[in-house]
Structure formats: C-alpha cells, structure tokens
Amino acid sequence: MSRIIMQPSGKSVECAYGDTVLMALEKAGYALPNNCRAGACGECKVKVTAGQFDQGMVLDMALSQEERRQGYGLMCMAKPISDELTIEWGTEDAKPKLFPPREDALFVVTDKRPLADRVVELRLRPVGQPIRYWPGQYVTLGNPRADIPPRAYSISNAPRPDGELVLQVARADGGTTSNWVHDKLNIGESVKLSGAYGTFIGDPGVDTPVLCLAAGTGLAPILALTEAALRRGFRKPVTLLFSARTQADVYSQGLMAWWRTKHRAFDYKITLTREEREGHLTGRVDAVLPGLFPDLSKHTIFVAGSPEFVETCATTVKALGAKTEHIHTEGFFAQQQPEIPDAAHLLSF
C-alpha cells in the first residue's frame, strides 16, 4: 500500500498494490482529467515531485523523453513503487467530484438495435447495484475470457432510477470489441462493465448559452449532458450541432426533434460533409459554424468526437471569440482509434 499526496492541497489517498495512481484517485472521488487510460492521449499528465513509480508502457507522443526527465508522468499507467508519491496537481486537487468506479459490474443486454449504418445501440440493466455516474462519463465493455479487450464507450443517457445504461457503439475497422458487439453480442446475454470513468461531466453552475458540437458517436456523451440539463430545467439557449458524413450516418434525430418541441430553449442542426440533403446544412463544422454563431464570446462550448474533429472545433470556436476556459472537449481515442493500444472534464450545463 502506497500513499499518493496531492499538492498544493496536501490531501492524500491510499493506493492499493497493483492500482495505478489514476485508479487510486478515482476510488477516492478525485477527478483527474483523463481520456484513453492507456498512455496514449496525455491528458492525465502531472509532475511527480517526490517518490518513485513505474511508468509502464506509454507513447512518446503522450509523454516525451524531455517531460520524463523533468519528472512528469501519465497517471493512468503509473504505479507507485515507494511508500509515498507526491504529485503536483494545481488548485483542483482538493475537490472530490466523482463517484468511485466499480469493476466488473454485471449487466444484462435488454435491447440491441441499429441506429445508423455503422452504429448500434445497447440497453443494459444492472443485475445488482447500479453504476453511479455523472452525465458525460464512460464505461468499459469487453469479454477478456473470449480475448475481447475492454474498450471505452460513453453513456448516452442521464442517470435513471433503474440504473439502465445506453451505449452507442460504432463499428471500427479492425476493432475486435466493436465487431464483437455488432456481430456476436445478443439480447439476453450478460456482460460486465467497469466504470464510470472520465471527467467530461457537468457543472450545474453554468449560466451561459450552450453550444454542443458532436461527430459520430461523440454524440453519446452530448446526449447525456443535454438530457440531464433539460430534465433539471436549464433555461439558457442550448444548440446541438451534429456532424455526419451522410444521411445514413445520422441517428437520434427523433429524440432531438422531441427535445426541440418540448423545450423552448433547445434547438439542433445537422450538417452533412459528403452529401447535400434538404433540411440539413452542408459542410464541415468549421465551415458552417461562422454563419450560425459569428460571436461565441458569451457561450459555453462542449465538443465530442474524434481527436481531429475536436481540435478543429476548438480552433474554430476560439476564432469566433469563445473563451478557452469555457471550451470543454472529449476526444474518443478508444472508440474511434482501435490501433492505439486500449485507448475517454467536470462539465455539464
């Protein structure tokens, strides 16, 4: 057993043998930013000022050799090998925000249906206690006994009393787990989920107009955040812009249309990048956004999708006046980039 000390607060947590620093922090409720949980994205990078740790296998693009020499590490893979490990975190380290994640929670697949050409939706009910989570978080799903590695999938619904989780799984070329979900996982089967993980979650104190940008199954956490906000009566305007290649890739339009009818503050738009369709915008988000929102200086922005999509959107909204501290992003390393080895902030509105 080691102790993780967070500075500057001085708070500490116990780290069980075999756990990573990130796991120990999460079990104690601390929301260290993270995404891939596999040493690939670099979001959980912090400086270690005292103690020793085994960094494990990480990618140089996520943690450079120079950063290693300066004492930085990726906490999703780092395991303490000294009695104490001190990390620099900044002022946020003193604020517990997360529900402790659970491992191998048993669920039953109660429904499975196609949403789009390459996306299926799973509905899962817990057999025991529900997994507690914040909208925008994700769980991991797989079947190690059948050599199906766990992969991260965002929960697309806000928490419900019965504990049901809804996942939207895109088929990834060469993706062992997503192909198993699409082709072999059947209604009625039992699966084990771990989580919830991630810090793309919500701050109920947000009091500005909100713009949500999503591509592909990046729509999933955006739907959960939006549902939670509308359910609690958020009154500022909320606009969701969904980018898809073609009409065949569009899904959940019925739900968004229902929200627009029921909630006066909500609106949505769909833009297609590879075809033109009546009733939809045409073009990439960076091309259509300036015509929709020439001034984003007073908006809070939420972006989810592939890392490339997220980067493009962040650059675009900054050019339109959005403040950096009001831009919240989620890049889907695991779901959309299976070639990265087993590679998903407190946000909400």
PDB file of C-alpha atoms in Angstrom, residues 69 124 195 210 283 290:
ATOM      1  CA  ARG A  69      13.418  13.968 -17.409  1.00  0.00           C
ATOM      2  CA  LEU A 124     -28.166  -2.662 -20.372  1.00  0.00           C
ATOM      3  CA  GLY A 195     -16.620   2.499 -14.512  1.00  0.00           C
ATOM      4  CA  VAL A 210     -24.516  26.488 -24.582  1.00  0.00           C
ATOM      5  CA  GLY A 283     -20.092  21.179 -44.908  1.00  0.00           C
ATOM      6  CA  PRO A 290     -19.306  31.129 -38.522  1.00  0.00           C
TER       7      PRO A 290
END
